[in-house]
Each structure stands twice: as structure tokens, then as C-alpha cells.
Amino acid sequence: MSTPKVYNSAKEAVSDITSGSSLMSGGFGLCGIPENSIDAISDLQINGLTVISNNIGNSGRGLVALLKKDMISSAICSYVGGNPDLESRMLKDEIKVTLVPQGTFSERIRAAGLGIRAFYTPTGHGTSVALGKDEKMFDRPCILEKALHADFAIIKAEIADEYGNLYFKETARNFSPLMAMAAKTTIVEVEKLVKIGELSPDQIHLPGIFVQRIYQGSNYKNDIEFKMTKKESGDSNED
Amino acid sequence: MKTEIIDQEKLSKRDMAYEVINLIPDYASINLGIGMPTMVAEHLPKEKHVMIHSENGVLGVEGRPLESKVSATLINAGKETVSIKDGASFFDSAMSFGMIRGGHLDFAILGGMEVDINGSLANWMIPGKKVTGMGGAMDLVNGAKTVVVMMSHYSKHGDSKLVKKCSLPLTGKAVTDYIVSDQGVFKIENDRFKIIKCTRNFYDKERDNELYL
């Protein structure tokens, strides 16, 4: 039995994303990015997207495909080093970029998914991040940060069952389960889609209640940005 | 305490990594920033037991992997492939920064552009010229129990990066504990850079500078 959450293709799963939507995208650099959904969105005739993602692509890949097609008008992220396509557009004011400290970024997304409206954090106090925000003294000065929601989240998991229960691999988990909780519609692509019951309840990193759409992904590149290795003898080298 | 004089013209990056390692007690949890701090992982002696945290969601990083063990989904915050040791764990970004913000992480070792006598650190942007973003640095400097900045002592133009007051946008206000530079090891104390150890040249040149103790 297939559930109504299971879609046949990336194209079908992203077809109702419209101009002006807010879109969260999982992944740290290129690790764990939803490659198939990004490709499918880059084929849509839309623009004015607000994209919420730690790096907005990197090294010319990932979400950079949407940047190059001028589909993104506003970006919320924590780090643009390693993403010259974004940094140059930002310095030329072609795109509005809001830089958020990574822990605050994660927690704002988590808060949105879990019904917390705002929280006080010491991160960013005394810096430009604090400008225009409420400040309050606890054991130390803190600033008020608000929950960060989105219309859609596109994420990748290693394994999903047809209810949307997710299992992530290694550091590919990063922001993905948080974004799944924070978006109205969460679209998940997977390396492996299995029947309900094939994932043990103990293995599940994110319960399927947070997932609206799932599809079996294909042709993954799983790019490595900096491949560092050591030889058996212990010497290090880089390629 | 008497200042220890290092009998070298300057410290190599490797020497700096060893000075950082000397500050870290056994069984500490540490986070290594992108760039120079990652060298600390390469030079950790086998007998030193530390848990290396990488904010993209892993505790227990252990240097580079063998070619046969490379995994595209196992990277550090510098997007480099890494290996993990026994006892390692994976988690999402909110938990990762919860560890940091919640005060559970013993050491953060970061690169820097400027540090001032109050311990304020600037390392994330040069207005109009270069923007990398703060990434996890603002959370790390406010959350870790001890913050170590590892950087060259002077800029390309020869200006000291240890300053009276930072001119670049801050990463954190009064957050730095130690600075390890190619000139020595310094501790923020009484609104001064207390020299723990330094090169002979540096000592002769800066001993009377009001910024240093």
C-alpha cells in the first residue's frame, strides 16, 4: 500500500512552489543537499523566492543553480565563504542577504517547528546582529530572536518509509529535520524508500508527522567539496 | 609569573598548533574553526584524549580518513572529509549548537582578524571588501567555556592584530581568553594582553608597550 504522501517524481512534488514562496533547503555546504528537488525547482518558471539555507549552495553547485537563474530575491543564511556566486551578488546588492549566526539560525527554525515564538540568546549580543532587537539582562545580556517559518522545505534523507519517518546518515542530518518541522509543506527525497514497518521505531530520527511529501530520488552526485585522506602509513595528502 | 622566552624568530603553524594543544586538558571537548585551527587535529598526540566537536553535527572527529573509508556524508565544518573515533555521535544542528550555547563545550579554537584588550574578537567580515558570514563563530565565542584565537600576530601590512579596540565588526564582545600567535601565547587579563610566552624579538620590541602585561 502506498500512502498519499508518496509522489512519483521530483517534478510532481515541487510543482506548486510559486513565485514569492519561502523555501528552506537542508544541507551543510553540499553535504546532505536535496539535489533532485533543487534540479526540479530550477526548471520552474518562478522568481522572487526567499531561500533559507545555511550556505545557499557552495562551490558553484547546489542552490547556486537557482541563484544563476535569478530565482532568489532574498537569502537567509549563516555563511557565504565558499560561495563566490552568492558573495558577489551580495556585494553588488543584487540580492538581499540576511546573515544569521548558525546556532541562532538552527534554533529559530527549530522554534518555528515546535511552537516557540521567540527566545533570548547571548549569541550576537554586542555585535551588528543585535541591531534593532530587544535586549534583556539575564545572567548576561541576551537578545530576542524570533521563530523562522517557511512555506516549503526541501530536504534529503537516507531512508524514509511511506509514512515519512526519516533516517539520516552521518553529518548529512544537519538542518534537515529542523526544517522539516518548520515548513508548512515538507518535501523529502531519499536514497531509499521503504515500506511502513521496515524502519524500526528506534532508528527513526524524525517522525513522519512532520513530512507531507516523499519521493524516491535518483542519480545522486553526493559531491565532496574537500576530499582529505591519509595513507595507510599515516602520511596525509589532499586531492 | 615570569614570561617564558621562546628561542625562535617566530612560531611555525605547527608550533602554534602545539601551543594550543598545551592549553587543552585531557578529556576536554573542543571545537576547531575553519583554517589554521584544523591543524590542531592533525598534531594531537595519540595519548591525548579529546573529543573534537564539529558544529555540522558530530562529536568525536579524528583527522583524515583512509581513502577506502571516505564518505561524502562525513565531513567537518570546513567541508573536508573526516573520520570518527570510537565513542563518536551524530546529531542535528540545533542540538549541536545547544551543546555550544548550553555551556557544555570546553574549548573553541577560532581564527581571527583582530582581538582587543577586552577580549573582543572580529573575524567575520571586512565591510565593503570581504564577507564570509559569521557561521557558527558568534555562538562558539559566547558558548564555549574557554575561547582561544589562533592567528598570525601581524597583518600583511605589518599592523598588529592585537589591538586596543577592534575596528572591524565584532564576532563577540569580551569573549576571548587566550591568543596563540606566531609570536607567542597571550592571555586576556585586566584589560591587557598578558604575555605567557613569546619570542625574544617580540619581548625586546613590545615589553614596554602599554597593551601588554
CSV table of C-alpha atoms in Angstrom, one decimal:
chain,number,residue,atom,x,y,z
A,1,MET,CA,0.0,0.0,0.0
A,2,SER,CA,1.3,3.4,-1.0
A,3,THR,CA,0.3,6.4,1.2
A,4,PRO,CA,-0.9,9.7,-0.2
A,5,LYS,CA,2.5,11.2,0.8
A,6,VAL,CA,4.4,9.3,-1.8
A,7,TYR,CA,5.0,11.2,-5.1
A,8,ASN,CA,6.3,9.7,-8.3
A,9,SER,CA,8.9,12.3,-9.1
A,10,ALA,CA,10.7,15.4,-8.0
A,11,LYS,CA,8.8,17.4,-10.7
A,12,GLU,CA,5.5,16.4,-9.3
A,13,ALA,CA,6.5,17.0,-5.7
A,14,VAL,CA,7.7,20.6,-6.3
A,15,SER,CA,5.1,21.7,-8.9
A,16,ASP,CA,3.1,24.0,-6.7
A,17,ILE,CA,6.0,26.1,-5.5
A,18,THR,CA,5.2,29.6,-6.7
A,19,SER,CA,6.9,32.9,-7.2
A,20,GLY,CA,7.4,34.7,-3.8
A,21,SER,CA,7.4,31.5,-1.8
A,22,SER,CA,9.7,31.0,1.2
A,23,LEU,CA,11.8,27.9,0.8
A,24,MET,CA,14.0,26.1,3.3
A,25,SER,CA,16.7,23.8,1.9
A,26,GLY,CA,18.7,21.3,4.1
A,27,GLY,CA,22.4,20.6,3.8
A,28,PHE,CA,25.7,21.9,5.1
A,29,GLY,CA,27.8,23.1,2.2
A,30,LEU,CA,27.0,20.3,-0.3
A,31,CYS,CA,26.6,17.6,2.3
A,32,GLY,CA,23.0,16.3,2.5
A,33,ILE,CA,21.5,18.7,0.0
A,34,PRO,CA,18.2,17.8,-1.8
A,35,GLU,CA,19.7,17.5,-5.2
A,36,ASN,CA,16.7,16.3,-7.1
A,37,SER,CA,14.3,18.9,-5.7
A,38,ILE,CA,16.8,21.7,-6.5
A,39,ASP,CA,17.1,20.5,-10.1
A,40,ALA,CA,13.3,20.3,-10.4
A,41,ILE,CA,12.7,23.8,-8.9
A,42,SER,CA,15.4,25.2,-11.3
A,43,ASP,CA,13.1,24.1,-14.2
A,44,LEU,CA,10.1,26.1,-12.8
A,45,GLN,CA,9.3,29.5,-14.3
A,46,ILE,CA,9.3,31.3,-10.9
A,47,ASN,CA,11.2,34.0,-9.1
A,48,GLY,CA,11.2,36.2,-6.0
A,49,LEU,CA,12.0,33.2,-3.7
A,50,THR,CA,13.1,33.7,-0.2
A,51,VAL,CA,15.6,30.9,0.4
A,52,ILE,CA,16.6,29.8,3.9
A,53,SER,CA,19.6,27.6,3.8
A,54,ASN,CA,23.0,27.6,5.7
A,55,ASN,CA,25.1,28.3,2.6
A,56,ILE,CA,22.7,28.8,-0.4
A,57,GLY,CA,24.8,26.3,-2.3
A,58,ASN,CA,28.6,26.2,-2.4
A,59,SER,CA,31.4,25.9,-4.9
A,60,GLY,CA,29.1,26.7,-7.8
A,61,ARG,CA,26.8,23.8,-7.0
A,62,GLY,CA,23.5,23.1,-5.2
A,63,LEU,CA,21.3,26.1,-4.8
A,64,VAL,CA,23.7,28.2,-6.9
A,65,ALA,CA,21.6,26.8,-9.8
A,66,LEU,CA,18.6,29.0,-8.6
A,67,LEU,CA,20.9,31.9,-8.0
A,68,LYS,CA,22.2,31.8,-11.5
A,69,LYS,CA,18.7,31.8,-12.9
A,70,ASP,CA,17.9,34.9,-10.7
A,71,MET,CA,15.1,33.0,-8.9
A,72,ILE,CA,16.2,34.1,-5.4
A,73,SER,CA,15.5,37.7,-4.3
A,74,SER,CA,16.2,37.1,-0.6
A,75,ALA,CA,18.5,34.7,1.2
A,76,ILE,CA,18.8,33.9,4.9
A,77,CYS,CA,21.9,32.0,5.8
A,78,SER,CA,24.9,31.9,8.1
A,79,TYR,CA,27.9,31.6,5.9
A,80,VAL,CA,28.8,32.7,2.4
A,81,GLY,CA,32.5,31.8,2.4
A,82,GLY,CA,33.0,29.2,-0.3
A,83,ASN,CA,30.1,30.5,-2.3
A,84,PRO,CA,31.5,33.2,-4.6
A,85,ASP,CA,28.3,33.3,-6.7
A,86,LEU,CA,26.4,34.5,-3.6
A,87,GLU,CA,29.1,36.7,-2.2
A,88,SER,CA,29.5,38.7,-5.5
A,89,ARG,CA,25.7,39.2,-5.8
A,90,MET,CA,25.6,40.3,-2.2
A,91,LEU,CA,28.4,42.8,-2.5
A,92,LYS,CA,26.7,44.2,-5.7
A,93,ASP,CA,23.3,44.4,-3.9
A,94,GLU,CA,21.6,42.2,-6.4
A,95,ILE,CA,20.2,40.0,-3.7
A,96,LYS,CA,19.1,40.7,-0.1
A,97,VAL,CA,21.2,38.5,2.2
A,98,THR,CA,20.5,38.3,5.9
A,99,LEU,CA,23.3,36.6,7.8
A,100,VAL,CA,22.3,34.8,11.0
A,101,PRO,CA,24.6,33.2,13.4
A,102,GLN,CA,24.4,29.4,12.7
A,103,GLY,CA,23.2,28.4,16.2
A,104,THR,CA,20.6,31.1,16.2
A,105,PHE,CA,19.6,30.1,12.6
A,106,SER,CA,19.1,26.5,13.7
A,107,GLU,CA,17.3,27.4,16.9
A,108,ARG,CA,14.9,29.8,15.1
A,109,ILE,CA,14.0,27.0,12.7
A,110,ARG,CA,13.6,24.5,15.5
A,111,ALA,CA,11.5,27.0,17.5
A,112,ALA,CA,9.2,27.5,14.5
A,113,GLY,CA,8.6,23.8,14.2
A,114,LEU,CA,7.9,23.4,17.9
A,115,GLY,CA,5.6,26.3,18.5
A,116,ILE,CA,8.1,28.6,20.3
A,117,ARG,CA,7.5,32.2,19.1
A,118,ALA,CA,10.8,33.6,20.2
A,119,PHE,CA,13.7,33.1,22.6
A,120,TYR,CA,16.5,35.1,24.3
A,121,THR,CA,20.1,34.1,23.5
A,122,PRO,CA,23.5,35.6,24.3
A,123,THR,CA,24.8,34.9,20.7
A,124,GLY,CA,25.2,38.1,18.8
A,125,HIS,CA,25.0,40.5,21.8
A,126,GLY,CA,27.3,43.5,21.3
A,127,THR,CA,27.5,42.9,17.6
A,128,SER,CA,25.7,44.1,14.5
A,129,VAL,CA,23.4,41.1,14.8
A,130,ALA,CA,21.8,42.8,17.9
A,131,LEU,CA,20.7,45.9,16.0
A,132,GLY,CA,17.0,46.6,16.3
A,133,LYS,CA,16.4,43.6,18.6
A,134,ASP,CA,15.1,43.6,22.1
A,135,GLU,CA,17.8,43.1,24.7
A,136,LYS,CA,17.4,41.8,28.2
A,137,MET,CA,19.7,41.1,31.0
A,138,PHE,CA,19.7,37.6,32.5
A,139,ASP,CA,22.9,36.2,34.0
A,140,ARG,CA,24.4,38.0,31.0
A,141,PRO,CA,22.9,40.3,28.3
A,142,CYS,CA,20.8,38.5,25.7
A,143,ILE,CA,18.9,39.4,22.5
A,144,LEU,CA,15.4,38.3,21.4
A,145,GLU,CA,15.3,36.1,18.3
A,146,LYS,CA,12.1,35.1,16.6
A,147,ALA,CA,11.0,31.8,15.1
A,148,LEU,CA,11.7,31.3,11.4
A,149,HIS,CA,9.0,29.6,9.3
A,150,ALA,CA,8.7,28.7,5.6
A,151,ASP,CA,6.1,27.7,3.1
A,152,PHE,CA,8.2,24.8,1.8
A,153,ALA,CA,11.1,22.7,3.0
A,154,ILE,CA,13.1,20.5,0.6
A,155,ILE,CA,15.3,18.0,2.3
A,156,LYS,CA,17.1,14.8,1.7
A,157,ALA,CA,17.2,11.7,4.0
A,158,GLU,CA,19.0,8.4,3.6
A,159,ILE,CA,15.9,6.2,4.2
A,160,ALA,CA,12.2,7.1,4.5
A,161,ASP,CA,9.3,4.8,5.0
A,162,GLU,CA,6.0,5.6,3.3
A,163,TYR,CA,4.6,7.4,6.3
A,164,GLY,CA,7.6,9.8,6.1
A,165,ASN,CA,9.6,8.5,9.1
A,166,LEU,CA,13.2,9.5,8.3
A,167,TYR,CA,16.6,8.2,9.0
A,168,PHE,CA,19.7,10.3,8.2
A,169,LYS,CA,23.2,9.3,7.5
A,170,GLU,CA,26.2,10.7,9.4
A,171,THR,CA,26.6,14.5,9.1
A,172,ALA,CA,24.0,14.7,6.3
A,173,ARG,CA,21.4,15.3,9.0
A,174,ASN,CA,22.4,18.9,9.9
A,175,PHE,CA,19.5,21.3,9.4
A,176,SER,CA,17.1,18.9,7.6
A,177,PRO,CA,15.0,17.5,10.5
A,178,LEU,CA,14.6,21.1,11.9
A,179,MET,CA,13.4,22.5,8.5
A,180,ALA,CA,11.0,19.6,8.1
A,181,MET,CA,9.4,20.7,11.3
A,182,ALA,CA,9.3,24.4,10.5
A,183,ALA,CA,7.7,24.3,7.0
A,184,LYS,CA,4.1,24.1,6.0
A,185,THR,CA,4.9,21.6,3.3
A,186,THR,CA,8.0,19.4,3.6
A,187,ILE,CA,9.2,17.6,0.6
A,188,VAL,CA,11.6,14.7,1.2
A,189,GLU,CA,13.8,12.9,-1.3
A,190,VAL,CA,15.5,9.8,-0.3
A,191,GLU,CA,18.3,7.4,-1.3
A,192,LYS,CA,16.0,4.6,-0.3
A,193,LEU,CA,12.2,4.5,0.2
A,194,VAL,CA,10.9,1.5,2.2
A,195,LYS,CA,7.5,0.2,3.2
A,196,ILE,CA,6.0,1.1,6.5
A,197,GLY,CA,7.4,-1.2,9.2
A,198,GLU,CA,10.8,-1.7,7.6
A,199,LEU,CA,12.3,1.1,9.8
A,200,SER,CA,12.5,0.2,13.4
A,201,PRO,CA,10.9,2.9,15.7
A,202,ASP,CA,14.3,3.1,17.5
A,203,GLN,CA,16.0,4.0,14.2
A,204,ILE,CA,13.8,7.0,13.4
A,205,HIS,CA,15.5,10.4,13.6
A,206,LEU,CA,12.4,12.4,12.5
A,207,PRO,CA,8.8,11.1,12.9
A,208,GLY,CA,6.7,11.2,9.8
A,209,ILE,CA,4.1,13.6,11.2
A,210,PHE,CA,6.4,16.4,10.0
A,211,VAL,CA,6.6,15.2,6.4
A,212,GLN,CA,4.0,15.8,3.7
A,213,ARG,CA,5.6,14.5,0.5
A,214,ILE,CA,8.2,11.8,-0.2
A,215,TYR,CA,9.8,10.5,-3.3
A,216,GLN,CA,12.5,8.1,-4.3
A,217,GLY,CA,15.5,10.2,-5.5
A,218,SER,CA,17.9,9.2,-8.3
A,219,ASN,CA,21.3,10.0,-9.9
A,220,TYR,CA,22.9,11.4,-6.7
A,221,LYS,CA,26.2,13.1,-7.2
A,222,ASN,CA,26.9,13.4,-3.4
A,223,ASP,CA,29.7,15.8,-4.2
A,224,ILE,CA,32.6,16.1,-1.8
A,225,GLU,CA,34.0,19.7,-1.5
A,226,PHE,CA,37.4,18.9,0.0
A,227,LYS,CA,38.5,15.4,-0.1
A,228,MET,CA,41.2,14.9,2.5
A,229,THR,CA,42.7,11.5,3.1
A,230,LYS,CA,45.6,9.8,4.8
A,231,LYS,CA,47.8,7.0,3.6
A,232,GLU,CA,48.0,3.7,5.5
A,233,SER,CA,51.3,4.8,6.9
A,234,GLY,CA,49.7,7.9,8.4
A,235,ASP,CA,51.0,10.5,6.0
A,236,SER,CA,48.4,13.0,4.9
A,237,ASN,CA,47.6,14.1,1.4
A,238,GLU,CA,45.0,16.2,-0.4
A,239,ASP,CA,43.5,16.0,-3.8
B,1,MET,CA,54.8,34.6,36.9
B,2,LYS,CA,57.9,35.2,34.7
B,3,THR,CA,57.4,35.4,30.9
B,4,GLU,CA,58.8,32.4,29.1
B,5,ILE,CA,61.0,33.3,26.2
B,6,ILE,CA,60.9,31.1,23.1
B,7,ASP,CA,64.2,30.8,21.4
B,8,GLN,CA,62.9,31.1,17.9
B,9,GLU,CA,62.4,34.0,15.4
B,10,LYS,CA,58.8,33.1,15.1
B,11,LEU,CA,56.5,30.1,15.7
B,12,SER,CA,55.5,27.9,12.7
B,13,LYS,CA,51.9,27.0,12.3
B,14,ARG,CA,52.8,23.6,13.6
B,15,ASP,CA,54.4,25.2,16.7
B,16,MET,CA,51.2,27.2,17.2
B,17,ALA,CA,49.2,24.0,17.0
B,18,TYR,CA,51.3,22.5,19.8
B,19,GLU,CA,50.9,25.6,21.9
B,20,VAL,CA,47.1,25.3,21.5
B,21,ILE,CA,47.3,21.6,22.4
B,22,ASN,CA,49.2,22.6,25.6
B,23,LEU,CA,46.3,24.7,26.8
B,24,ILE,CA,43.8,21.8,26.4
B,25,PRO,CA,43.5,19.4,29.3
B,26,ASP,CA,42.9,15.6,28.7
B,27,TYR,CA,39.2,14.6,28.1
B,28,ALA,CA,38.2,18.1,27.0
B,29,SER,CA,35.7,18.7,24.3
B,30,ILE,CA,37.0,21.1,21.7
B,31,ASN,CA,35.7,22.8,18.5
B,32,LEU,CA,38.1,23.7,15.8
B,33,GLY,CA,37.3,26.6,13.4
B,34,ILE,CA,38.0,26.7,9.7
B,35,GLY,CA,41.6,27.3,8.6
B,36,MET,CA,44.6,27.3,10.9
B,37,PRO,CA,42.7,25.7,13.9
B,38,THR,CA,42.1,22.5,11.9
B,39,MET,CA,45.9,21.9,12.2
B,40,VAL,CA,45.3,21.1,15.9
B,41,ALA,CA,43.5,17.9,14.9
B,42,GLU,CA,46.5,16.9,12.7
B,43,HIS,CA,49.0,17.3,15.5
B,44,LEU,CA,47.1,15.9,18.5
B,45,PRO,CA,49.3,13.3,20.1
B,46,LYS,CA,47.8,9.8,20.3
B,47,GLU,CA,47.9,9.7,24.1
B,48,LYS,CA,45.9,12.9,24.3
B,49,HIS,CA,42.2,12.1,24.8
B,50,VAL,CA,40.0,14.9,23.5
B,51,MET,CA,36.6,14.8,21.8
B,52,ILE,CA,36.6,17.1,18.7
B,53,HIS,CA,33.2,18.7,18.0
B,54,SER,CA,32.3,19.9,14.6
B,55,GLU,CA,29.3,22.1,14.5
B,56,ASN,CA,27.8,20.5,11.4
B,57,GLY,CA,26.7,17.7,13.7
B,58,VAL,CA,29.4,15.3,15.0
B,59,LEU,CA,31.3,14.8,18.3
B,60,GLY,CA,34.4,12.6,18.1
B,61,VAL,CA,36.1,13.7,14.9
B,62,GLU,CA,39.5,12.0,14.3
B,63,GLY,CA,41.6,13.5,11.5
B,64,ARG,CA,41.6,12.4,7.9
B,65,PRO,CA,40.1,9.1,6.7
B,66,LEU,CA,41.8,6.4,4.7
B,67,GLU,CA,40.9,6.5,1.0
B,68,SER,CA,38.8,3.4,1.5
B,69,LYS,CA,36.8,5.0,4.3
B,70,VAL,CA,36.0,8.3,2.6
B,71,SER,CA,32.3,9.2,2.9
B,72,ALA,CA,30.6,12.2,1.3
B,73,THR,CA,28.3,12.4,4.2
B,74,LEU,CA,31.0,12.5,6.9
B,75,ILE,CA,32.6,16.0,6.8
B,76,ASN,CA,33.7,18.7,9.3
B,77,ALA,CA,32.7,22.3,9.3
B,78,GLY,CA,35.4,23.1,6.8
B,79,LYS,CA,33.6,20.7,4.4
B,80,GLU,CA,36.6,18.4,4.5
B,81,THR,CA,36.2,14.6,4.7
B,82,VAL,CA,37.0,13.3,8.2
B,83,SER,CA,37.0,10.1,10.1
B,84,ILE,CA,35.5,9.5,13.6
B,85,LYS,CA,36.7,7.6,16.6
B,86,ASP,CA,35.0,5.1,18.9
B,87,GLY,CA,32.5,7.0,21.1
B,88,ALA,CA,31.6,9.5,18.4
B,89,SER,CA,28.0,10.6,17.9
B,90,PHE,CA,25.9,12.4,15.2
B,91,PHE,CA,23.2,14.9,15.8
B,92,ASP,CA,21.2,17.8,14.1
B,93,SER,CA,22.4,21.4,14.0
B,94,ALA,CA,20.1,22.6,16.8
B,95,MET,CA,21.5,20.0,19.2
B,96,SER,CA,25.0,20.8,18.0
B,97,PHE,CA,24.6,24.5,18.9
B,98,GLY,CA,22.7,23.5,22.0
B,99,MET,CA,25.9,21.8,23.2
B,100,ILE,CA,27.8,25.1,22.4
B,101,ARG,CA,25.3,27.6,23.7
B,102,GLY,CA,24.4,25.4,26.7
B,103,GLY,CA,28.0,25.7,28.0
B,104,HIS,CA,28.9,22.0,27.5
B,105,LEU,CA,31.8,22.6,25.2
B,106,ASP,CA,35.2,23.1,26.9
B,107,PHE,CA,37.2,24.9,24.2
B,108,ALA,CA,36.6,26.8,21.0
B,109,ILE,CA,39.6,27.5,18.8
B,110,LEU,CA,39.0,30.1,16.1
B,111,GLY,CA,40.9,32.2,13.6
B,112,GLY,CA,40.9,35.9,14.0
B,113,MET,CA,41.3,39.3,12.2
B,114,GLU,CA,41.5,41.4,15.4
B,115,VAL,CA,41.4,40.8,19.1
B,116,ASP,CA,41.4,43.7,21.6
B,117,ILE,CA,42.5,44.1,25.2
B,118,ASN,CA,38.9,43.4,26.4
B,119,GLY,CA,38.9,40.1,24.6
B,120,SER,CA,36.5,41.3,21.9
B,121,LEU,CA,37.1,39.4,18.6
B,122,ALA,CA,36.5,40.3,15.0
B,123,ASN,CA,36.7,37.6,12.4
B,124,TRP,CA,33.7,37.5,10.1
B,125,MET,CA,33.8,40.5,7.7
B,126,ILE,CA,35.7,43.4,6.3
B,127,PRO,CA,33.0,46.0,5.3
B,128,GLY,CA,32.8,46.5,1.5
B,129,LYS,CA,35.5,44.0,0.8
B,130,LYS,CA,35.0,40.6,2.2
B,131,VAL,CA,32.1,38.8,3.7
B,132,THR,CA,32.3,35.2,4.8
B,133,GLY,CA,29.4,35.4,7.3
B,134,MET,CA,29.8,34.5,10.9
B,135,GLY,CA,28.8,30.9,10.5
B,136,GLY,CA,29.0,29.4,14.0
B,137,ALA,CA,31.6,31.7,15.4
B,138,MET,CA,29.2,34.0,17.3
B,139,ASP,CA,27.6,31.0,19.0
B,140,LEU,CA,31.0,29.5,19.8
B,141,VAL,CA,32.6,32.6,21.4
B,142,ASN,CA,29.6,33.1,23.6
B,143,GLY,CA,29.0,29.5,24.5
B,144,ALA,CA,32.4,27.7,24.9
B,145,LYS,CA,33.9,27.7,28.4
B,146,THR,CA,37.3,28.8,27.0
B,147,VAL,CA,37.9,30.7,23.8
B,148,VAL,CA,41.3,30.5,22.0
B,149,VAL,CA,42.1,32.7,19.0
B,150,MET,CA,44.8,31.3,16.8
B,151,MET,CA,46.2,33.7,14.2
B,152,SER,CA,49.2,35.4,12.8
B,153,HIS,CA,50.3,38.3,15.0
B,154,TYR,CA,50.7,40.9,12.2
B,155,SER,CA,48.7,41.7,9.1
B,156,LYS,CA,50.2,41.6,5.6
B,157,HIS,CA,50.9,45.3,6.1
B,158,GLY,CA,52.7,44.7,9.3
B,159,ASP,CA,50.0,46.0,11.6
B,160,SER,CA,49.4,44.2,14.9
B,161,LYS,CA,46.2,42.2,15.0
B,162,LEU,CA,46.2,42.5,18.8
B,163,VAL,CA,44.8,46.0,19.3
B,164,LYS,CA,43.4,48.4,21.9
B,165,LYS,CA,40.0,48.4,20.3
B,166,CYS,CA,38.7,46.4,17.4
B,167,SER,CA,37.9,48.4,14.3
B,168,LEU,CA,36.2,45.6,12.3
B,169,PRO,CA,32.6,44.4,13.1
B,170,LEU,CA,32.7,42.2,16.2
B,171,THR,CA,32.1,38.5,16.4
B,172,GLY,CA,31.7,38.7,20.1
B,173,LYS,CA,32.2,41.3,22.9
B,174,ALA,CA,34.8,40.4,25.6
B,175,VAL,CA,34.8,36.7,24.7
B,176,THR,CA,38.5,35.7,24.1
B,177,ASP,CA,40.5,34.0,26.8
B,178,TYR,CA,43.8,33.2,25.0
B,179,ILE,CA,45.6,34.2,21.8
B,180,VAL,CA,48.2,31.9,20.2
B,181,SER,CA,50.1,33.8,17.5
B,182,ASP,CA,53.3,33.3,15.7
B,183,GLN,CA,54.9,35.5,18.4
B,184,GLY,CA,53.7,33.6,21.4
B,185,VAL,CA,50.9,32.8,23.8
B,186,PHE,CA,48.8,35.6,25.4
B,187,LYS,CA,46.0,35.7,28.0
B,188,ILE,CA,43.4,38.4,28.3
B,189,GLU,CA,43.9,39.8,31.9
B,190,ASN,CA,42.9,43.1,33.5
B,191,ASP,CA,42.2,44.6,30.0
B,192,ARG,CA,45.7,43.8,28.8
B,193,PHE,CA,47.4,41.0,26.8
B,194,LYS,CA,49.3,39.2,29.4
B,195,ILE,CA,52.4,37.6,27.8
B,196,ILE,CA,52.6,33.9,28.9
B,197,LYS,CA,55.4,33.2,26.5
B,198,CYS,CA,56.9,35.0,23.5
B,199,THR,CA,59.8,35.1,21.1
B,200,ARG,CA,62.9,37.1,22.1
B,201,ASN,CA,62.4,39.6,19.3
B,202,PHE,CA,58.8,40.2,20.4
B,203,TYR,CA,59.9,40.6,24.1
B,204,ASP,CA,62.6,43.1,23.2
B,205,LYS,CA,60.3,45.1,21.0
B,206,GLU,CA,57.0,45.1,22.9
B,207,ARG,CA,57.8,44.6,26.6
B,208,ASP,CA,57.1,48.3,27.3
B,209,ASN,CA,54.0,48.6,25.1
B,210,GLU,CA,51.1,49.5,27.3
B,211,LEU,CA,48.9,46.9,25.7
B,212,TYR,CA,50.9,44.1,27.1
B,213,LEU,CA,51.4,42.8,30.7
